Tab-separated table of C-alpha atoms in Angstrom:
chain	number	residue	atom	x	y	z
A	30	UNK	CA	53.532	20.792	-4.315
A	31	UNK	CA	57.047	19.781	-3.377
A	32	UNK	CA	58.547	22.503	-5.628
A	33	UNK	CA	56.264	25.141	-4.040
A	34	UNK	CA	57.282	24.096	-0.449
A	35	UNK	CA	61.005	24.044	-1.429
A	36	UNK	CA	60.658	27.412	-3.003
A	37	UNK	CA	59.051	28.843	0.122
A	38	UNK	CA	61.866	27.501	2.327
A	39	UNK	CA	64.429	28.952	-0.045
A	40	UNK	CA	62.743	32.369	0.151
A	41	UNK	CA	62.713	32.268	3.929
A	42	UNK	CA	66.457	31.430	3.930
A	43	UNK	CA	67.224	34.237	1.498
A	44	UNK	CA	65.248	36.704	3.510
A	45	UNK	CA	67.007	35.710	6.754
A	46	UNK	CA	70.420	35.943	5.091
A	47	UNK	CA	69.536	39.292	3.610
A	48	UNK	CA	68.433	40.650	6.939
A	49	UNK	CA	71.688	39.393	8.592
A	50	UNK	CA	73.813	40.971	5.958
A	51	UNK	CA	71.834	44.200	5.932
A	52	UNK	CA	72.037	44.706	9.634
A	53	UNK	CA	75.758	44.186	9.763
A	54	UNK	CA	76.681	46.139	6.688
A	55	UNK	CA	78.428	49.532	7.003
A	56	UNK	CA	76.747	52.033	4.727
A	57	UNK	CA	77.700	55.591	4.075
A	58	UNK	CA	74.099	56.651	4.169
A	59	UNK	CA	73.920	56.387	7.924
A	60	UNK	CA	72.511	54.216	10.680
A	61	UNK	CA	68.921	55.401	10.215
A	62	UNK	CA	68.726	53.963	6.757
A	63	UNK	CA	70.199	50.667	7.875
A	64	UNK	CA	67.143	50.197	10.027
A	65	UNK	CA	65.063	49.964	6.774
A	66	UNK	CA	66.774	46.695	5.865
A	67	UNK	CA	64.459	44.509	7.972
A	68	UNK	CA	61.180	46.035	6.740
A	69	UNK	CA	62.466	45.909	3.221
A	70	UNK	CA	63.340	42.236	3.660
A	71	UNK	CA	59.834	41.564	4.955
A	72	UNK	CA	58.334	43.380	1.913
A	73	UNK	CA	60.557	41.439	-0.475
A	74	UNK	CA	59.371	38.179	1.185
A	75	UNK	CA	55.710	39.211	1.157
A	76	UNK	CA	55.603	39.800	-2.578
A	77	UNK	CA	56.354	36.240	-3.764
A	78	UNK	CA	54.546	34.748	-0.741
A	79	UNK	CA	51.456	36.762	-1.531
A	80	UNK	CA	51.727	35.727	-5.109
A	81	UNK	CA	51.809	32.062	-4.079
A	82	UNK	CA	48.774	32.523	-1.888
A	83	UNK	CA	46.918	34.378	-4.652
A	84	UNK	CA	47.849	31.582	-7.085
A	85	UNK	CA	46.548	28.953	-4.617
A	86	UNK	CA	43.301	30.772	-4.124
A	87	UNK	CA	42.806	31.116	-7.895
A	88	UNK	CA	43.638	27.492	-8.355
A	89	UNK	CA	41.146	26.442	-5.706
A	90	UNK	CA	38.473	28.656	-7.175
A	91	UNK	CA	39.159	27.235	-10.657
A	92	UNK	CA	38.758	23.685	-9.233
A	93	UNK	CA	35.504	24.681	-7.476
A	94	UNK	CA	34.213	26.212	-10.689
A	95	UNK	CA	35.091	23.070	-12.660
A	96	UNK	CA	33.159	20.982	-10.170
A	97	UNK	CA	30.214	23.369	-10.362
A	98	UNK	CA	30.349	23.119	-14.135
A	99	UNK	CA	30.162	19.302	-13.853
A	100	UNK	CA	27.153	19.648	-11.548
A	101	UNK	CA	25.468	21.987	-14.081
A	102	UNK	CA	26.063	19.507	-16.888
A	103	UNK	CA	24.487	16.737	-14.738
A	104	UNK	CA	21.559	19.002	-13.932
A	105	UNK	CA	21.027	19.713	-17.617
A	106	UNK	CA	21.009	15.958	-18.400
A	107	UNK	CA	18.346	15.358	-15.824
A	108	UNK	CA	16.314	18.223	-17.195
A	109	UNK	CA	16.631	16.974	-20.781
A	110	UNK	CA	15.498	13.527	-19.684
A	111	UNK	CA	12.269	14.912	-18.188
A	112	UNK	CA	9.279	13.874	-20.272
A	113	UNK	CA	11.135	11.316	-22.400
A	114	UNK	CA	10.134	7.610	-22.408
A	115	UNK	CA	12.245	5.967	-19.716
A	116	UNK	CA	14.200	3.731	-22.084
A	117	UNK	CA	15.418	6.894	-23.861
A	118	UNK	CA	15.864	8.906	-20.704
A	119	UNK	CA	17.870	6.244	-18.782
A	120	UNK	CA	21.283	6.802	-20.474
A	121	UNK	CA	21.069	10.507	-19.606
A	122	UNK	CA	20.022	9.801	-16.104
A	123	UNK	CA	22.860	7.318	-15.593
A	124	UNK	CA	25.437	9.937	-16.625
A	125	UNK	CA	23.913	12.467	-14.263
A	126	UNK	CA	23.917	9.926	-11.364
A	127	UNK	CA	27.603	9.068	-11.969
A	128	UNK	CA	28.448	12.736	-11.759
A	129	UNK	CA	26.335	13.252	-8.594
A	130	UNK	CA	27.898	10.288	-6.869
A	131	UNK	CA	31.458	11.360	-7.726
A	132	UNK	CA	30.845	14.940	-6.545
A	133	UNK	CA	29.065	13.817	-3.416
A	134	UNK	CA	31.719	11.370	-2.313
A	135	UNK	CA	35.102	12.332	-3.705
A	136	UNK	CA	34.432	16.077	-3.551
A	137	UNK	CA	31.989	16.159	-0.645
A	138	UNK	CA	33.617	19.299	0.827
A	139	UNK	CA	33.383	21.321	-2.346
A	140	UNK	CA	30.590	23.728	-3.065
A	141	UNK	CA	29.317	21.359	-5.745
A	142	UNK	CA	29.504	18.405	-3.426
A	143	UNK	CA	27.482	20.191	-0.815
A	144	UNK	CA	24.773	20.781	-3.405
A	145	UNK	CA	24.384	17.076	-4.314
A	146	UNK	CA	21.781	16.205	-1.683
A	147	UNK	CA	19.462	18.892	-3.045
A	148	UNK	CA	20.171	17.689	-6.572
A	149	UNK	CA	19.205	14.135	-5.560
A	150	UNK	CA	15.899	15.424	-4.207
A	151	UNK	CA	15.297	17.156	-7.532
A	152	UNK	CA	16.329	14.002	-9.371
A	153	UNK	CA	13.761	11.868	-7.486
A	154	UNK	CA	11.104	14.423	-8.074
A	155	UNK	CA	11.813	14.588	-11.818
A	156	UNK	CA	12.035	10.852	-12.406
A	157	UNK	CA	8.777	10.230	-10.411
A	158	UNK	CA	6.984	12.847	-12.552
A	159	UNK	CA	4.706	10.277	-14.274
A	160	UNK	CA	3.381	9.234	-10.904
A	161	UNK	CA	2.595	12.808	-9.943
A	162	UNK	CA	0.805	13.187	-13.314
A	163	UNK	CA	-1.186	9.960	-12.482
A	164	UNK	CA	0.048	8.102	-15.561
A	165	UNK	CA	0.484	5.023	-13.393
A	166	UNK	CA	1.595	2.441	-16.012
A	167	UNK	CA	4.227	4.845	-17.269
A	168	UNK	CA	5.390	5.497	-13.680
A	169	UNK	CA	6.212	1.884	-12.811
A	170	UNK	CA	9.629	1.590	-14.539
A	171	UNK	CA	10.947	4.977	-13.294
A	172	UNK	CA	9.811	4.229	-9.733
A	173	UNK	CA	11.444	0.794	-9.836
A	174	UNK	CA	14.580	2.523	-11.028
A	175	UNK	CA	14.496	4.988	-8.063
A	176	UNK	CA	13.833	2.187	-5.586
A	177	UNK	CA	16.670	0.073	-7.018
A	178	UNK	CA	19.277	2.854	-6.573
A	179	UNK	CA	19.860	1.506	-3.043
A	180	UNK	CA	21.723	-1.410	-4.656
A	181	UNK	CA	23.978	0.659	-6.971
A	182	UNK	CA	24.387	4.179	-5.526
A	183	UNK	CA	26.208	5.415	-2.409
A	184	UNK	CA	23.837	4.649	0.517
A	185	UNK	CA	25.151	7.524	2.557
A	186	UNK	CA	24.159	10.013	-0.125
A	187	UNK	CA	20.791	8.395	-0.831
A	188	UNK	CA	19.628	8.196	2.763
A	189	UNK	CA	15.953	7.171	3.012
A	190	UNK	CA	15.041	8.298	-0.453
A	191	UNK	CA	14.670	4.743	-2.064
A	192	UNK	CA	12.286	3.612	0.723
A	193	UNK	CA	10.004	6.560	0.005
A	194	UNK	CA	9.212	5.171	-3.403
A	195	UNK	CA	7.560	1.987	-1.998
A	196	UNK	CA	4.130	3.611	-1.580
A	197	UNK	CA	4.046	5.298	-5.018
A	198	UNK	CA	5.259	2.087	-6.702
A	199	UNK	CA	2.673	-0.071	-4.960
A	200	UNK	CA	-0.002	2.395	-5.837
A	201	UNK	CA	1.070	2.563	-9.512
A	202	UNK	CA	1.096	-1.240	-9.800
A	203	UNK	CA	-2.408	-1.390	-8.398
A	204	UNK	CA	-3.834	1.272	-10.644
A	205	UNK	CA	-2.098	0.022	-13.756
A	206	UNK	CA	-3.120	-3.561	-13.043
A	207	UNK	CA	-6.770	-2.934	-12.242
A	208	UNK	CA	-7.122	-0.614	-15.291
A	209	UNK	CA	-5.915	-3.474	-17.536
A	210	UNK	CA	-8.117	-6.199	-16.035
A	211	UNK	CA	-10.422	-6.566	-19.087
A	212	UNK	CA	-8.094	-5.228	-21.733
A	213	UNK	CA	-6.507	-8.012	-23.763
A	214	UNK	CA	-3.935	-5.728	-25.471
A	215	UNK	CA	-2.781	-3.920	-22.290
A	216	UNK	CA	0.980	-3.731	-21.735
A	217	UNK	CA	2.000	-4.527	-19.091
A	218	UNK	CA	-0.785	-7.037	-18.581
A	219	UNK	CA	-2.995	-6.909	-15.494
A	220	UNK	CA	-1.498	-10.153	-14.206
A	221	UNK	CA	2.095	-8.769	-14.558
A	222	UNK	CA	1.305	-5.641	-12.560
A	223	UNK	CA	-0.833	-7.272	-9.897
A	224	UNK	CA	1.495	-10.247	-9.438
A	225	UNK	CA	4.344	-7.812	-8.844
A	226	UNK	CA	2.299	-5.839	-6.380
A	227	UNK	CA	1.235	-8.913	-4.401
A	228	UNK	CA	4.777	-10.370	-4.508
A	229	UNK	CA	6.724	-7.195	-3.693
A	230	UNK	CA	4.332	-5.414	-1.328
A	231	UNK	CA	2.100	-8.127	0.108
A	232	UNK	CA	1.324	-6.111	3.280
A	233	UNK	CA	0.630	-2.838	1.566
A	234	UNK	CA	-2.859	-1.346	1.668
A	235	UNK	CA	-2.976	-1.624	-2.156
A	236	UNK	CA	-2.368	-5.369	-2.050
A	237	UNK	CA	-5.471	-5.838	0.068
A	238	UNK	CA	-7.557	-4.003	-2.574
A	239	UNK	CA	-6.712	-6.401	-5.399
A	240	UNK	CA	-9.220	-9.197	-4.700
A	241	UNK	CA	-12.181	-6.859	-4.193
A	242	UNK	CA	-11.324	-4.922	-7.363
A	243	UNK	CA	-11.091	-8.082	-9.505
A	244	UNK	CA	-14.300	-9.444	-8.004
A	245	UNK	CA	-16.106	-6.194	-8.828
A	246	UNK	CA	-14.749	-6.305	-12.393
A	247	UNK	CA	-16.157	-9.808	-12.857
A	248	UNK	CA	-19.475	-8.923	-11.224
A	249	UNK	CA	-19.884	-5.781	-13.316
A	250	UNK	CA	-19.782	-7.822	-16.519
A	251	UNK	CA	-21.707	-10.902	-15.475
A	252	UNK	CA	-24.559	-8.887	-14.048
A	253	UNK	CA	-25.401	-7.279	-17.361
A	254	UNK	CA	-25.115	-10.305	-19.653
A	255	UNK	CA	-28.909	-10.614	-19.995
A	256	UNK	CA	-29.545	-6.920	-20.409
A	257	UNK	CA	-26.588	-5.313	-22.185
A	258	UNK	CA	-27.052	-4.583	-25.909
A	259	UNK	CA	-23.897	-6.562	-26.813
A	260	UNK	CA	-23.276	-9.480	-24.478
A	261	UNK	CA	-20.511	-10.725	-26.843
A	262	UNK	CA	-18.414	-7.676	-25.898
A	263	UNK	CA	-18.933	-8.292	-22.192
A	264	UNK	CA	-18.087	-11.954	-22.678
A	265	UNK	CA	-14.824	-11.028	-24.430
A	266	UNK	CA	-13.924	-8.934	-21.443
A	267	UNK	CA	-14.819	-11.706	-19.074
A	268	UNK	CA	-12.646	-14.084	-21.009
A	269	UNK	CA	-9.738	-11.637	-20.680
A	270	UNK	CA	-10.391	-11.480	-16.955
A	271	UNK	CA	-10.389	-15.299	-16.743
A	272	UNK	CA	-7.060	-15.428	-18.583
A	273	UNK	CA	-5.643	-12.823	-16.229
A	274	UNK	CA	-6.735	-14.735	-13.148
A	275	UNK	CA	-5.267	-17.961	-14.520
A	276	UNK	CA	-1.949	-16.197	-14.772
A	277	UNK	CA	-2.105	-14.996	-11.170
A	278	UNK	CA	-0.694	-17.098	-8.314
A	279	UNK	CA	-2.162	-15.585	-5.136
A	280	UNK	CA	-4.484	-18.021	-3.330
A	281	UNK	CA	-6.821	-15.244	-2.320
A	282	UNK	CA	-8.075	-15.048	-5.949
A	283	UNK	CA	-9.177	-18.707	-6.213
A	284	UNK	CA	-12.785	-17.825	-5.489
A	285	UNK	CA	-13.131	-15.002	-7.950
A	286	UNK	CA	-11.369	-17.153	-10.523
A	287	UNK	CA	-14.266	-19.668	-10.301
A	288	UNK	CA	-16.735	-16.763	-10.651
A	289	UNK	CA	-14.959	-15.599	-13.836
A	290	UNK	CA	-15.032	-19.140	-15.327
A	291	UNK	CA	-18.770	-19.338	-14.646
A	292	UNK	CA	-19.259	-15.883	-16.068
A	293	UNK	CA	-17.544	-16.804	-19.315
A	294	UNK	CA	-19.780	-19.837	-19.683
A	295	UNK	CA	-22.913	-17.684	-19.148
A	296	UNK	CA	-21.516	-15.080	-21.472
A	297	UNK	CA	-20.856	-17.583	-24.294
A	298	UNK	CA	-24.449	-18.710	-24.230
A	299	UNK	CA	-25.777	-15.168	-24.039
A	300	UNK	CA	-23.511	-14.129	-26.917
A	301	UNK	CA	-24.662	-17.025	-29.180
A	302	UNK	CA	-28.301	-16.271	-28.409
A	303	UNK	CA	-27.814	-12.612	-29.186
A	304	UNK	CA	-26.060	-13.417	-32.485
A	305	UNK	CA	-29.050	-15.600	-33.475
A	306	UNK	CA	-31.538	-12.838	-32.624
A	307	UNK	CA	-29.446	-10.367	-34.657
A	308	UNK	CA	-29.609	-12.779	-37.617
A	309	UNK	CA	-25.848	-13.197	-37.493
A	310	UNK	CA	-26.383	-16.956	-38.147
A	311	UNK	CA	-22.915	-17.981	-39.177
A	312	UNK	CA	-21.411	-16.611	-35.951
A	313	UNK	CA	-24.274	-18.012	-33.886
A	314	UNK	CA	-23.641	-21.453	-35.341
A	315	UNK	CA	-19.917	-21.208	-34.462
A	316	UNK	CA	-20.514	-19.836	-30.952
A	317	UNK	CA	-23.129	-22.391	-29.947
A	318	UNK	CA	-21.258	-25.319	-31.472
A	319	UNK	CA	-18.157	-24.337	-29.460
A	320	UNK	CA	-20.313	-23.898	-26.348
A	321	UNK	CA	-21.660	-27.400	-26.570
A	322	UNK	CA	-18.192	-28.832	-26.996
A	323	UNK	CA	-16.678	-26.765	-24.189
A	324	UNK	CA	-19.463	-27.346	-21.662
A	325	UNK	CA	-20.920	-30.814	-22.438
A	326	UNK	CA	-22.253	-31.172	-18.924
A	327	UNK	CA	-23.982	-27.854	-18.890
A	328	UNK	CA	-27.804	-27.859	-18.572
A	329	UNK	CA	-27.862	-25.545	-21.568
A	330	UNK	CA	-25.614	-27.735	-23.791
A	331	UNK	CA	-28.557	-29.354	-25.580
A	332	UNK	CA	-30.254	-26.002	-26.156
A	333	UNK	CA	-26.952	-24.631	-27.468
A	334	UNK	CA	-26.834	-27.450	-30.013
A	335	UNK	CA	-30.417	-26.737	-31.058
A	336	UNK	CA	-29.631	-23.051	-31.601
A	337	UNK	CA	-26.537	-23.956	-33.630
A	338	UNK	CA	-28.615	-26.264	-35.842
A	339	UNK	CA	-31.418	-23.730	-36.300
A	340	UNK	CA	-28.792	-21.009	-37.106
A	341	UNK	CA	-27.188	-23.235	-39.736
A	342	UNK	CA	-30.572	-23.785	-41.395
A	343	UNK	CA	-31.435	-20.069	-41.118
A	344	UNK	CA	-28.169	-19.188	-42.829
A	345	UNK	CA	-29.588	-20.921	-45.943
A	346	UNK	CA	-33.305	-20.228	-45.263
A	347	UNK	CA	-33.771	-16.989	-43.188
A	348	UNK	CA	-37.385	-17.871	-42.412
A	349	UNK	CA	-36.086	-20.625	-40.144
A	350	UNK	CA	-34.546	-17.953	-37.835
A	351	UNK	CA	-37.772	-16.111	-36.898
A	352	UNK	CA	-37.557	-17.436	-33.366
A	353	UNK	CA	-35.154	-19.313	-31.138
A	354	UNK	CA	-35.663	-23.033	-30.810
A	355	UNK	CA	-37.460	-23.874	-27.541
A	356	UNK	CA	-35.172	-24.765	-24.596
A	357	UNK	CA	-37.490	-27.636	-23.585
A	358	UNK	CA	-38.521	-30.583	-25.681
A	359	UNK	CA	-42.277	-30.207	-26.220
A	360	UNK	CA	-44.610	-32.884	-24.864
A	361	UNK	CA	-47.729	-34.353	-26.445
A	362	UNK	CA	-48.176	-36.760	-29.292
A	363	UNK	CA	-45.519	-37.367	-31.911
A	364	UNK	CA	-45.837	-38.123	-35.631
A	365	UNK	CA	-43.549	-40.427	-37.554
A	366	UNK	CA	-41.379	-39.092	-40.341
A	367	UNK	CA	-39.246	-41.703	-42.091
A	368	UNK	CA	-36.448	-40.259	-44.253
A	369	UNK	CA	-34.641	-42.393	-46.797
A	370	UNK	CA	-31.404	-41.723	-48.782
A	371	UNK	CA	-31.673	-42.790	-52.405
A	372	UNK	CA	-28.412	-41.303	-53.577
A	373	UNK	CA	-24.599	-41.520	-53.406
A	374	UNK	CA	-23.012	-39.810	-50.405
A	375	UNK	CA	-24.012	-39.569	-46.817
A	376	UNK	CA	-26.546	-36.898	-45.897
A	377	UNK	CA	-26.759	-34.678	-42.841
A	378	UNK	CA	-30.376	-33.731	-42.325
A	379	UNK	CA	-31.023	-30.758	-40.030
A	380	UNK	CA	-34.474	-29.679	-38.992
A	381	UNK	CA	-36.016	-27.014	-36.793
A	382	UNK	CA	-39.536	-26.071	-35.758
A	383	UNK	CA	-41.413	-27.123	-32.610
A	384	UNK	CA	-38.426	-29.474	-32.200
A	385	UNK	CA	-34.864	-29.158	-33.491
A	386	UNK	CA	-32.337	-31.842	-34.289
A	387	UNK	CA	-30.008	-33.460	-36.726
A	388	UNK	CA	-29.646	-37.005	-38.193
A	389	UNK	CA	-27.146	-38.442	-40.585
A	390	UNK	CA	-28.143	-40.976	-43.335
A	391	UNK	CA	-25.419	-43.255	-44.545
A	392	UNK	CA	-24.573	-43.321	-48.252
A	393	UNK	CA	-26.564	-45.694	-50.485
A	394	UNK	CA	-23.843	-47.847	-51.980
A	395	UNK	CA	-25.921	-48.962	-54.974
A	396	UNK	CA	-27.671	-45.715	-55.724
A	397	UNK	CA	-26.760	-43.322	-58.490
A	398	UNK	CA	-27.890	-39.901	-59.689
A	399	UNK	CA	-31.099	-39.605	-61.591
A	400	UNK	CA	-31.225	-37.929	-65.024
A	401	UNK	CA	-31.724	-34.193	-64.971
A	402	UNK	CA	-34.446	-32.369	-66.841
A	403	UNK	CA	-32.742	-32.582	-70.255
A	404	UNK	CA	-32.112	-36.320	-70.226
A	405	UNK	CA	-35.296	-37.322	-68.476
A	406	UNK	CA	-37.295	-35.734	-71.336
A	407	UNK	CA	-39.970	-34.475	-69.016
A	408	UNK	CA	-40.561	-37.770	-67.336
A	409	UNK	CA	-41.221	-37.729	-63.574
A	410	UNK	CA	-38.362	-38.965	-61.470
A	411	UNK	CA	-39.287	-42.142	-59.640
A	412	UNK	CA	-37.025	-42.228	-56.603
A	413	UNK	CA	-37.049	-44.764	-53.796
A	414	UNK	CA	-38.878	-47.414	-55.841
A	415	UNK	CA	-36.565	-50.257	-54.866
A	416	UNK	CA	-36.835	-52.593	-51.904
A	417	UNK	CA	-37.149	-50.732	-48.608
A	418	UNK	CA	-34.045	-52.529	-47.248
A	419	UNK	CA	-31.974	-50.933	-49.975
A	420	UNK	CA	-32.073	-47.431	-48.613
A	421	UNK	CA	-30.422	-46.088	-45.466
A	422	UNK	CA	-33.182	-44.642	-43.295
A	423	UNK	CA	-33.844	-42.560	-40.206
A	424	UNK	CA	-37.071	-42.302	-38.249
A	425	UNK	CA	-38.023	-38.996	-36.610
A	426	UNK	CA	-40.735	-38.593	-34.048
A	427	UNK	CA	-41.878	-35.015	-34.369
A	428	UNK	CA	-44.594	-32.914	-32.629
A	429	UNK	CA	-47.075	-31.265	-34.919
A	430	UNK	CA	-46.069	-27.962	-36.513
A	431	UNK	CA	-44.156	-26.298	-39.312
A	432	UNK	CA	-40.549	-27.450	-39.903
A	433	UNK	CA	-37.623	-26.200	-41.957
A	434	UNK	CA	-35.223	-28.846	-43.230
A	435	UNK	CA	-31.653	-28.529	-44.570
A	436	UNK	CA	-30.040	-31.506	-46.270
A	437	UNK	CA	-26.270	-31.437	-46.775
A	438	UNK	CA	-25.000	-34.283	-48.980
A	439	UNK	CA	-21.346	-35.216	-48.495
A	440	UNK	CA	-18.961	-34.730	-51.399
A	441	UNK	CA	-15.186	-35.359	-51.437
A	442	UNK	CA	-13.218	-35.055	-48.183
A	443	UNK	CA	-15.005	-32.882	-45.608
A	444	UNK	CA	-16.864	-30.753	-48.122
A	445	UNK	CA	-20.548	-30.956	-49.204
A	446	UNK	CA	-21.487	-31.485	-52.843
A	447	UNK	CA	-25.104	-30.311	-52.434
A	448	UNK	CA	-27.319	-28.484	-49.968
A	449	UNK	CA	-31.041	-28.037	-50.134
A	450	UNK	CA	-33.726	-26.502	-47.953
A	451	UNK	CA	-37.370	-27.498	-47.674
A	452	UNK	CA	-40.387	-26.876	-45.568
A	453	UNK	CA	-42.663	-29.555	-44.133
A	454	UNK	CA	-45.915	-29.209	-42.194
A	455	UNK	CA	-46.501	-32.076	-39.732
A	456	UNK	CA	-50.149	-32.505	-38.793
A	457	UNK	CA	-51.563	-34.632	-35.954
A	458	UNK	CA	-52.645	-38.146	-36.788
A	459	UNK	CA	-50.488	-38.648	-39.822
A	460	UNK	CA	-47.220	-40.387	-40.642
A	461	UNK	CA	-44.805	-39.149	-43.268
A	462	UNK	CA	-42.043	-40.339	-45.505
A	463	UNK	CA	-39.404	-38.323	-47.306
A	464	UNK	CA	-37.011	-39.637	-49.936
A	465	UNK	CA	-33.725	-37.750	-50.625
A	466	UNK	CA	-32.157	-38.253	-54.087
A	467	UNK	CA	-29.756	-36.568	-56.508
A	468	UNK	CA	-30.159	-35.507	-60.114
A	469	UNK	CA	-27.324	-34.940	-62.565
A	470	UNK	CA	-28.107	-31.249	-62.990
A	471	UNK	CA	-28.503	-31.502	-66.795
């Protein structure tokens, strides 16, 4: 710039000196031609001056074009990021934002700089595309990015744009959170989305919708537990809801949390009952055993234990699973059944019929196995022939009816060495004895 200014001053000085000399010179061509000196001097001055102006204009246009090219590159980066997952789109968007901010602040008067506000509008529209497409979970991260630009981008250029993302972000958090309420594999989880909504936008219209939506989700599943074809599925969803509510901190959800806990308890019992009716005895045993342990004070805990026992027997003897054990202990007279253990190893004796239960007979320390068919040579096994005090015993008081029994004799550790099913008919007015013993198997 200094050289150009100095050169301009030099040209002016040369022109002035040329005019002075030309006007004073004595030429043989006559006075009329001398008058051309001044116009000629002006022309000679205009040529380099015009060239300088043309050069400056070309230089300015080249600079403007370079800035417009930068703007086009940034636009292309935004366009190429459209539709990509945000983690892949973010590096492209950051480069575009850096270009927009530089053009809009350092080159605000340029043609490119004056286009930046419109480009920012397009940027916000592109990045918030998932929200416009109603893919709410996908929209959360891009909307948080747009809202957070107020902390990292020139505020003068942004204006009110970040604030305009509050409503879409709150709406997306609500929709994403409520859609994930009963989905254990949802990412983000319902608690993450709804906690963020209640913490970031507590006064928004969407925050006030959270509690009613969660309550409706719980009610929808608890109300069908006794009628839905698969109560286990509804219970699994209720358990997910309960876990979600336990991860949420807003006090307004305390009431519905208690409803979810009660719903899971109802659902566990309904699920175990359904498994028994569907002859899925192994799962019914597990479900009802866990129910009795988890809810020992429940009015249905005793019934759950009965169903678990009956299911365990039915798993070995399907005829024992024709009907659920009764929920109430039958009244009327009872008959005595004394069971003795004439064998090594403790015995768990399970029974089901008009009444269901379980007793455990301690091991008989002095008892041994009886010979099997080969070594007994056809002789009848005479079990429980010793003194009555020798054998561990249990006395059952049973209403009349048909019973299925399952004996499980303890082996080593926690395993059983022998299981056996049997059927007993208990008739009124009689007392019964049953002796359990072990043969060698040979």
